Amino acid sequence: MTRSNLTRTAGAALVAWTLLGVSACGLGGGAGDVEEARRTGRVAGAITFRTLQLKPVYTSYVQGVIDAFEQKYPEVEVTWEDVPGDGYNEKLVADAQAGALPDVVNLSTDSFQLLGDRGMLADVAALDEGQAKEYVPGAWEQFRLPGRGDGVFAYPWYVTPEILTYNRELFRKAGLDPAAPPTSVEQFFDYAEQIAARSGGRYAAFMADPKGRLPGDWQKMGIPVLNAERDRFTFDTDKAVEWTERMKDLYAKGAMPRESLLKSDDINQLYGSSRLVFGPGSPGFVKDIKRNAPQVYADTQVAGAVTGTLGHIGIYAQSLGIRKDTRHLDAANEFAKWVTNGPNQVEFSKKATIYPSNAQGLADPYFADRGDGTDAETVARAVGSEQLRTAALDANTPVQWTSQVGDAVVREMQKAIKGEQDARTAVRKAQEAANALLADAAAK
């Protein structure tokens, strides 16, 4: 399962993970010319901190983090504002245009790109040159920007890695060994084909919507999504055509629910009613199934994510950006580091199904404990943390793959999967559309 699946599933646990679909062109010219703040060496001043829909569930946690910081730095006053998820990116655009961005702001991948591409965020790698070692490398690297050198423009906050979840009883019924889950995209498709052949239409393997699989599947198969300069999409390859043809064949054979190609079915409901073998690749999903479908939860097994021969997986990360022209840079920077330090991230992770991006936090024994190996939620937490520590965390959706690009690619893939156009034409047209969008964004 790819990061798109993670986004949807994690959103059920923290609505903060639902920011998709706003064009990055709204800031207009001049935003990148904001004056860069300078450090003074004094941690003092009034700063604003914006989070995304964490109240009321996490009010006591966040307020406790703020109170402890203000106690450590009595010359700092933190004003916390928590805003709804709907229209969050539009609000960022309006605030940027009005010069009213918060000093420290909670960013998803999309909103990070929205502000970072236009020079609105401070380079945190330059603010603290040794800070990189404090975070999981894959999370730290995710907040670089193409063409901006060694800069990192947000501190990683909470993350979730890919894992693999599946119904072991349906595995057995399909003639598969639950102790030998798929490890590559190609093998995953092979298993799905066998599931379709043995299920008699009673259940399917996975969801058809390509949005949940791309570009992660292609990256894991070694398909070059972007050129070396990262200014053009280059996925029009034989391997991408092969992937598309395989999806079409599996769809025709009933490996995916037919209705799931064009509309977002409730994957939790399908899995929870034993009509789907593979669940979303998110530890949060396991917790949901435990609560809502205990009988299916008893048959749920967890393994490491499908990685392919390259060993790649994706992660979904939230971050904290610092307004580039903040009046109190030292206070904003120290506060962002405080929120994302090991102890604070561990405490947050114990309240929500998330993981620390902080390396010290991830090393906490809580994340390695598998219990007796029979409880899927406990195992999922341990498997997820192992993935974060050991896998190559580079199958993340690149910032150039915007929501608009993803939609354009998906439209062509859907046509091919339904048999309305051949796979090679679909891949070619998808790349043309993606590059047109990329060129249009670069011209604005």
Coordinates of C-alpha atoms in Angstrom, one line a residue:
M1 CA 0.0 0.0 0.0
T2 CA 1.3 3.5 -0.8
R3 CA 1.4 6.7 1.0
S4 CA -1.9 7.8 -0.5
N5 CA -3.5 4.9 1.4
L6 CA -1.7 6.0 4.5
T7 CA -3.1 9.5 4.1
R8 CA -6.7 8.3 4.0
T9 CA -6.3 5.8 6.9
A10 CA -4.3 8.0 9.2
G11 CA -7.0 10.7 8.7
A12 CA -9.4 8.5 10.6
A13 CA -7.1 8.7 13.6
L14 CA -6.0 12.4 13.2
V15 CA -8.1 14.5 10.9
A16 CA -4.9 16.6 10.6
W17 CA -3.8 14.2 7.8
T18 CA -6.5 15.2 5.3
L19 CA -5.0 18.2 3.4
L20 CA -5.2 17.5 -0.3
G21 CA -6.2 19.2 -3.4
V22 CA -5.4 22.9 -3.3
S23 CA -3.4 24.4 -6.1
A24 CA -0.1 26.0 -5.0
C25 CA -0.5 28.9 -7.3
G26 CA -2.5 31.0 -5.0
L27 CA 0.2 33.0 -3.3
G28 CA 1.3 34.9 -6.5
G29 CA 4.5 36.8 -7.0
G30 CA 6.5 38.4 -4.3
A31 CA 5.9 35.8 -1.6
G32 CA 9.4 34.4 -2.0
D33 CA 10.8 37.9 -1.4
V34 CA 9.9 38.0 2.3
E35 CA 12.7 39.3 4.5
E36 CA 14.5 36.5 6.4
A37 CA 14.6 36.8 10.1
R38 CA 17.9 36.7 12.0
R39 CA 18.7 34.9 15.3
T40 CA 19.5 37.1 18.3
G41 CA 20.5 34.5 20.8
R42 CA 17.6 35.4 23.1
V43 CA 14.7 33.0 23.4
A44 CA 11.9 35.5 24.1
G45 CA 8.8 37.1 22.6
A46 CA 5.2 36.3 21.7
I47 CA 4.8 33.6 19.1
T48 CA 1.7 31.9 17.5
F49 CA 1.5 28.1 17.0
R50 CA -1.1 26.7 14.6
T51 CA -2.2 23.0 14.6
L52 CA -4.8 21.3 12.5
Q53 CA -7.9 19.9 14.3
L54 CA -6.2 18.5 17.4
K55 CA -8.8 20.0 19.7
P56 CA -10.5 18.7 21.8
V57 CA -9.0 15.2 21.8
Y58 CA -5.4 16.3 22.2
T59 CA -6.0 19.6 24.0
S60 CA -4.4 18.5 27.3
Y61 CA -1.4 17.1 25.6
V62 CA -0.6 20.1 23.4
Q63 CA -1.3 22.6 26.2
G64 CA 1.0 20.6 28.5
V65 CA 3.8 20.8 25.9
I66 CA 3.3 24.6 25.6
D67 CA 3.1 25.1 29.4
A68 CA 6.4 23.2 29.9
F69 CA 8.1 25.2 27.2
E70 CA 6.9 28.5 28.7
Q71 CA 8.2 27.3 32.1
K72 CA 11.6 26.6 30.6
Y73 CA 11.6 29.9 28.7
P74 CA 9.7 32.4 30.8
E75 CA 10.2 35.2 28.4
V76 CA 8.2 33.4 25.7
E77 CA 4.5 33.5 25.3
V78 CA 2.9 30.9 23.0
T79 CA -0.5 31.5 21.6
W80 CA -2.0 28.2 20.3
E81 CA -4.6 28.3 17.6
D82 CA -6.2 25.1 16.3
V83 CA -8.1 25.3 13.0
P84 CA -10.5 22.9 11.1
G85 CA -9.2 20.7 8.3
D86 CA -11.6 22.0 5.7
G87 CA -10.1 24.8 3.8
Y88 CA -6.8 24.7 5.6
N89 CA -4.7 25.3 2.5
E90 CA -6.9 28.2 1.4
K91 CA -6.5 29.7 4.9
L92 CA -2.7 29.4 4.5
V93 CA -2.9 31.2 1.2
A94 CA -5.0 34.0 2.6
D95 CA -2.7 34.4 5.7
A96 CA 0.4 34.4 3.5
Q97 CA -1.1 37.1 1.3
A98 CA -2.0 39.2 4.4
G99 CA 1.4 38.7 6.1
A100 CA -0.4 36.8 8.9
L101 CA 1.2 33.4 8.9
P102 CA 1.7 31.9 12.3
D103 CA 5.3 31.7 13.6
V104 CA 5.2 27.9 13.9
V105 CA 2.7 26.1 11.7
N106 CA 1.6 22.5 11.3
L107 CA 2.1 21.4 7.7
S108 CA 1.2 18.4 5.7
T109 CA 3.1 17.5 2.5
D110 CA 0.8 19.6 0.3
S111 CA 0.8 22.6 2.6
F112 CA 4.6 22.3 3.1
Q113 CA 5.0 22.5 -0.7
L114 CA 2.5 25.4 -0.9
L115 CA 4.6 27.6 1.4
G116 CA 8.1 26.2 0.8
D117 CA 8.1 26.5 -2.9
R118 CA 7.4 30.2 -2.5
G119 CA 10.1 31.0 0.1
M120 CA 7.8 31.4 3.1
L121 CA 9.6 29.0 5.4
A122 CA 12.9 29.3 7.3
D123 CA 15.7 26.8 6.5
V124 CA 15.8 24.8 9.7
A125 CA 19.0 23.0 8.6
A126 CA 20.8 26.3 8.6
L127 CA 19.3 27.4 11.9
D128 CA 20.8 24.3 13.6
E129 CA 23.4 22.6 11.6
G130 CA 23.6 19.5 13.9
Q131 CA 19.8 19.0 14.1
A132 CA 19.6 16.4 11.3
K133 CA 20.9 13.6 13.5
E134 CA 18.0 14.1 15.9
Y135 CA 15.4 12.8 13.4
V136 CA 14.8 9.6 11.4
P137 CA 16.7 10.3 8.1
G138 CA 13.7 9.5 5.8
A139 CA 11.5 12.1 7.7
W140 CA 14.2 14.8 7.7
E141 CA 14.9 14.3 4.0
Q142 CA 11.2 14.6 3.1
F143 CA 11.3 18.4 3.9
R144 CA 14.0 19.3 1.4
L145 CA 12.9 21.3 -1.8
P146 CA 14.1 20.7 -5.3
G147 CA 16.7 23.2 -6.4
R148 CA 17.3 24.5 -2.8
G149 CA 20.6 22.8 -2.1
D150 CA 21.0 21.3 1.4
G151 CA 18.1 23.3 2.9
V152 CA 15.4 21.6 5.0
F153 CA 12.4 23.8 5.4
A154 CA 10.4 22.2 8.3
Y155 CA 11.0 20.0 11.3
P156 CA 9.5 16.6 11.0
W157 CA 6.8 16.0 13.5
Y158 CA 4.7 12.8 13.7
V159 CA 4.9 10.1 11.0
T160 CA 3.4 6.8 9.9
P161 CA 5.2 4.2 7.9
E162 CA 3.7 1.7 5.5
I163 CA 3.0 -1.8 6.8
L164 CA 1.1 -4.7 5.3
T165 CA -2.2 -5.9 6.9
Y166 CA -4.1 -8.9 5.7
N167 CA -6.8 -11.5 6.6
R168 CA -4.9 -14.7 7.3
E169 CA -8.0 -16.8 7.1
L170 CA -8.8 -15.6 3.6
F171 CA -5.2 -16.1 2.8
R172 CA -5.5 -19.7 3.7
K173 CA -8.7 -20.1 1.8
A174 CA -6.9 -18.8 -1.3
G175 CA -4.2 -21.4 -0.9
L176 CA -1.6 -18.9 0.3
D177 CA 0.7 -19.2 3.3
P178 CA 0.0 -16.5 5.9
A179 CA 3.6 -16.8 7.1
A180 CA 4.8 -15.8 3.6
P181 CA 3.2 -12.4 2.7
P182 CA 4.2 -10.7 -0.6
T183 CA 7.4 -8.7 -0.5
S184 CA 7.3 -7.0 -4.0
V185 CA 4.7 -5.3 -6.1
E186 CA 4.9 -8.1 -8.7
Q187 CA 4.4 -10.7 -6.0
F188 CA 1.6 -8.8 -4.5
F189 CA -0.1 -8.9 -7.9
D190 CA 0.6 -12.6 -8.2
Y191 CA -1.1 -13.2 -4.8
A192 CA -4.1 -11.1 -5.9
E193 CA -4.5 -13.2 -9.0
Q194 CA -4.6 -16.4 -7.0
I195 CA -7.0 -14.8 -4.5
A196 CA -9.4 -13.9 -7.4
A197 CA -9.2 -17.4 -8.8
R198 CA -10.0 -19.1 -5.5
S199 CA -12.5 -16.7 -4.0
G200 CA -15.4 -17.4 -6.3
G201 CA -16.3 -13.7 -6.2
R202 CA -17.0 -13.8 -2.4
Y203 CA -14.1 -11.5 -1.6
A204 CA -11.4 -9.5 -3.5
A205 CA -7.7 -8.9 -2.9
F206 CA -7.3 -5.1 -2.8
M207 CA -8.9 -1.8 -3.9
A208 CA -8.8 -0.8 -7.6
D209 CA -8.3 2.9 -7.3
P210 CA -4.8 3.7 -8.7
K211 CA -4.6 6.8 -6.5
G212 CA -3.9 4.6 -3.6
R213 CA -1.0 2.9 -5.4
L214 CA 0.8 5.6 -7.4
P215 CA 3.5 6.7 -7.5
G216 CA 4.6 4.3 -4.8
D217 CA 4.3 1.1 -6.8
W218 CA 6.3 2.6 -9.7
Q219 CA 9.0 3.8 -7.4
K220 CA 9.3 0.3 -5.8
M221 CA 9.5 -1.2 -9.2
G222 CA 12.5 1.0 -10.1
I223 CA 10.5 3.2 -12.5
P224 CA 12.1 6.7 -12.6
V225 CA 9.2 9.0 -11.8
L226 CA 11.3 12.1 -12.3
N227 CA 14.4 13.0 -14.2
A228 CA 17.7 13.8 -12.4
E229 CA 16.9 17.5 -12.4
R230 CA 13.4 16.7 -11.0
D231 CA 11.8 19.1 -13.4
R232 CA 10.1 16.5 -15.7
F233 CA 8.2 13.3 -15.2
T234 CA 9.8 10.3 -16.9
F235 CA 7.6 7.4 -15.9
D236 CA 6.6 6.5 -19.5
T237 CA 8.5 3.2 -19.5
D238 CA 7.9 -0.4 -20.3
K239 CA 7.6 -1.2 -16.6
A240 CA 4.9 1.4 -16.1
V241 CA 3.0 -0.1 -19.1
E242 CA 3.5 -3.6 -17.6
W243 CA 2.0 -2.3 -14.3
T244 CA -1.0 -0.9 -16.0
E245 CA -1.6 -4.0 -18.0
R246 CA -1.4 -6.1 -14.9
M247 CA -3.9 -3.9 -13.1
K248 CA -6.3 -4.2 -16.1
D249 CA -6.0 -8.0 -16.0
L250 CA -6.5 -8.2 -12.3
Y251 CA -9.5 -6.0 -12.5
A252 CA -11.1 -8.1 -15.2
K253 CA -10.5 -11.2 -13.1
G254 CA -12.2 -9.8 -10.0
A255 CA -9.1 -9.2 -7.9
M256 CA -10.5 -5.8 -6.9
P257 CA -14.1 -4.7 -6.1
R258 CA -15.3 -3.3 -9.5
E259 CA -17.0 -0.3 -7.9
S260 CA -13.7 0.7 -6.2
L261 CA -12.1 1.9 -9.4
L262 CA -14.2 5.1 -9.7
K263 CA -15.4 5.9 -6.3
S264 CA -13.9 5.8 -2.8
D265 CA -15.5 2.8 -1.1
D266 CA -15.1 2.4 2.6
I267 CA -12.1 0.1 2.8
N268 CA -12.5 -0.4 6.5
Q269 CA -16.1 -1.6 6.0
L270 CA -15.1 -4.0 3.2
Y271 CA -12.2 -5.4 5.1
G272 CA -14.2 -5.6 8.3
S273 CA -16.9 -7.7 6.6
S274 CA -14.3 -10.2 5.2
R275 CA -14.8 -9.0 1.6
L276 CA -11.2 -7.8 1.2
V277 CA -7.9 -9.6 1.9
F278 CA -5.5 -6.7 2.2
G279 CA -6.3 -3.8 4.4
P280 CA -4.8 -0.3 4.3
G281 CA -1.1 -0.2 5.1
S282 CA -1.4 1.9 8.2
P283 CA -1.1 0.9 11.9
G284 CA -4.1 3.2 12.7
F285 CA -6.3 0.9 10.5
V286 CA -5.5 -2.1 12.8
K287 CA -6.8 -0.1 15.8
D288 CA -10.0 0.7 13.9
I289 CA -10.6 -2.9 13.0
K290 CA -10.0 -4.0 16.6
R291 CA -12.7 -1.6 17.7
N292 CA -15.3 -2.1 14.9
A293 CA -14.8 -5.6 13.7
P294 CA -13.4 -7.8 16.5
Q295 CA -14.0 -11.1 14.7
V296 CA -12.0 -10.0 11.6
Y297 CA -9.4 -8.4 13.9
A298 CA -8.8 -11.9 15.3
D299 CA -7.8 -13.0 11.8
T300 CA -5.7 -9.9 11.0
Q301 CA -2.0 -10.4 10.5
V302 CA 0.6 -7.7 10.1
A303 CA 3.9 -7.8 8.2
G304 CA 6.5 -5.4 6.8
A305 CA 5.4 -3.3 3.9
V306 CA 5.8 -4.5 0.3
T307 CA 9.1 -3.0 -0.7
G308 CA 10.4 -4.8 -3.9
T309 CA 14.0 -5.6 -4.6
L310 CA 15.0 -1.9 -3.9
G311 CA 13.8 -2.0 -0.3
H312 CA 11.8 1.2 -0.7
I313 CA 8.8 2.2 1.4
G314 CA 7.0 5.4 1.9
I315 CA 6.1 7.3 5.0
Y316 CA 3.5 10.0 5.7
A317 CA 4.9 12.9 7.7
Q318 CA 3.5 16.0 9.4
S319 CA 5.9 18.8 10.0
L320 CA 6.3 22.1 11.8
G321 CA 7.4 25.0 9.6
I322 CA 8.8 28.3 10.9
R323 CA 7.7 31.5 9.2
K324 CA 10.7 32.9 7.4
D325 CA 10.1 36.5 8.6
T326 CA 9.0 35.7 12.1
R327 CA 9.8 38.5 14.6
H328 CA 11.1 36.1 17.2
L329 CA 13.1 33.5 15.3
D330 CA 14.9 32.1 18.4
A331 CA 11.7 31.5 20.3
A332 CA 9.9 30.0 17.2
N333 CA 12.9 27.7 16.5
E334 CA 13.3 26.5 20.0
F335 CA 9.6 25.8 20.3
A336 CA 9.5 23.8 17.1
K337 CA 12.4 21.7 18.3
W338 CA 10.7 21.3 21.7
V339 CA 7.4 20.0 20.2
T340 CA 9.3 17.5 18.0
N341 CA 11.8 16.3 20.7
G342 CA 12.0 12.7 21.7
P343 CA 10.0 12.7 25.0
N344 CA 7.2 14.9 23.6
Q345 CA 6.8 12.8 20.5
V346 CA 6.7 9.5 22.4
E347 CA 4.0 10.9 24.7
F348 CA 2.0 12.0 21.7
S349 CA 2.4 8.6 20.0
K350 CA 1.0 6.9 23.0
K351 CA -2.1 8.9 22.7
A352 CA -2.6 8.5 19.0
T353 CA -1.6 5.8 16.5
I354 CA 1.4 7.7 15.2
Y355 CA 5.2 7.4 15.4
P356 CA 8.0 9.8 16.4
S357 CA 10.1 11.3 13.6
N358 CA 12.6 11.9 16.4
A359 CA 15.3 9.1 16.4
Q360 CA 15.6 9.2 20.2
G361 CA 11.8 8.9 20.6
L362 CA 11.6 6.0 18.1
A363 CA 14.2 4.1 20.2
D364 CA 11.9 4.1 23.1
P365 CA 11.1 0.4 24.1
Y366 CA 7.4 1.0 23.7
F367 CA 7.8 0.8 19.9
A368 CA 9.8 -2.4 19.9
D369 CA 7.4 -4.4 22.2
R370 CA 5.6 -7.2 20.3
G371 CA 3.9 -8.6 23.3
D372 CA 3.3 -12.3 22.8
G373 CA 3.0 -11.8 19.1
T374 CA -0.7 -12.5 18.9
D375 CA -2.2 -9.1 19.2
A376 CA -2.2 -7.4 15.8
E377 CA -2.2 -3.8 17.1
T378 CA 0.9 -4.4 19.3
V379 CA 2.7 -6.2 16.5
A380 CA 1.7 -3.4 14.0
R381 CA 3.3 -0.8 16.3
A382 CA 6.6 -2.8 16.4
V383 CA 6.6 -3.6 12.7
G384 CA 6.0 0.0 11.9
S385 CA 8.8 1.2 14.1
E386 CA 11.2 -1.4 12.5
Q387 CA 10.3 -0.1 9.1
L388 CA 11.1 3.4 10.1
R389 CA 14.4 2.4 11.5
T390 CA 15.6 0.0 8.8
A391 CA 13.8 0.5 5.4
A392 CA 14.9 2.9 2.7
L393 CA 12.3 5.6 3.3
D394 CA 12.4 7.0 -0.2
A395 CA 9.2 5.8 -1.9
N396 CA 7.4 9.0 -0.7
T397 CA 5.3 11.0 -3.1
P398 CA 7.6 13.8 -4.5
V399 CA 6.4 17.3 -4.1
Q400 CA 6.1 17.6 -7.9
W401 CA 3.4 14.9 -7.7
T402 CA 0.7 17.4 -6.7
S403 CA -3.0 16.5 -6.2
Q404 CA -3.6 17.8 -9.7
V405 CA -0.9 15.6 -11.2
G406 CA -2.2 12.6 -9.3
D407 CA -5.7 13.2 -10.6
A408 CA -4.5 13.5 -14.2
V409 CA -2.5 10.3 -14.0
V410 CA -5.3 8.4 -12.3
R411 CA -7.8 9.4 -15.0
E412 CA -5.7 7.8 -17.7
M413 CA -5.0 4.7 -15.6
Q414 CA -8.7 4.3 -14.9
K415 CA -9.4 4.3 -18.6
A416 CA -6.8 1.7 -19.3
I417 CA -8.0 -0.5 -16.4
K418 CA -11.5 -0.4 -17.7
G419 CA -10.3 -1.3 -21.2
E420 CA -11.2 2.0 -22.8
Q421 CA -7.6 2.6 -24.0
D422 CA -4.5 0.5 -24.2
A423 CA -1.9 0.7 -21.4
R424 CA 0.9 2.2 -23.5
T425 CA -1.3 5.1 -24.6
A426 CA -2.6 5.6 -21.0
V427 CA 1.0 5.9 -19.6
R428 CA 2.1 8.2 -22.4
K429 CA -1.0 10.5 -22.0
A430 CA -0.6 10.5 -18.2
Q431 CA 3.0 11.6 -18.5
E432 CA 2.1 14.4 -21.0
A433 CA -0.6 15.7 -18.7
A434 CA 1.7 15.5 -15.7
N435 CA 4.4 17.4 -17.4
A436 CA 2.0 20.0 -18.7
L437 CA 0.9 20.7 -15.1
L438 CA 4.4 20.8 -13.9
A439 CA 5.4 23.3 -16.6
D440 CA 2.3 25.4 -15.8
A441 CA 3.2 25.5 -12.1
A442 CA 6.8 26.5 -12.8
A443 CA 5.6 29.4 -15.0
K444 CA 3.5 30.9 -12.2

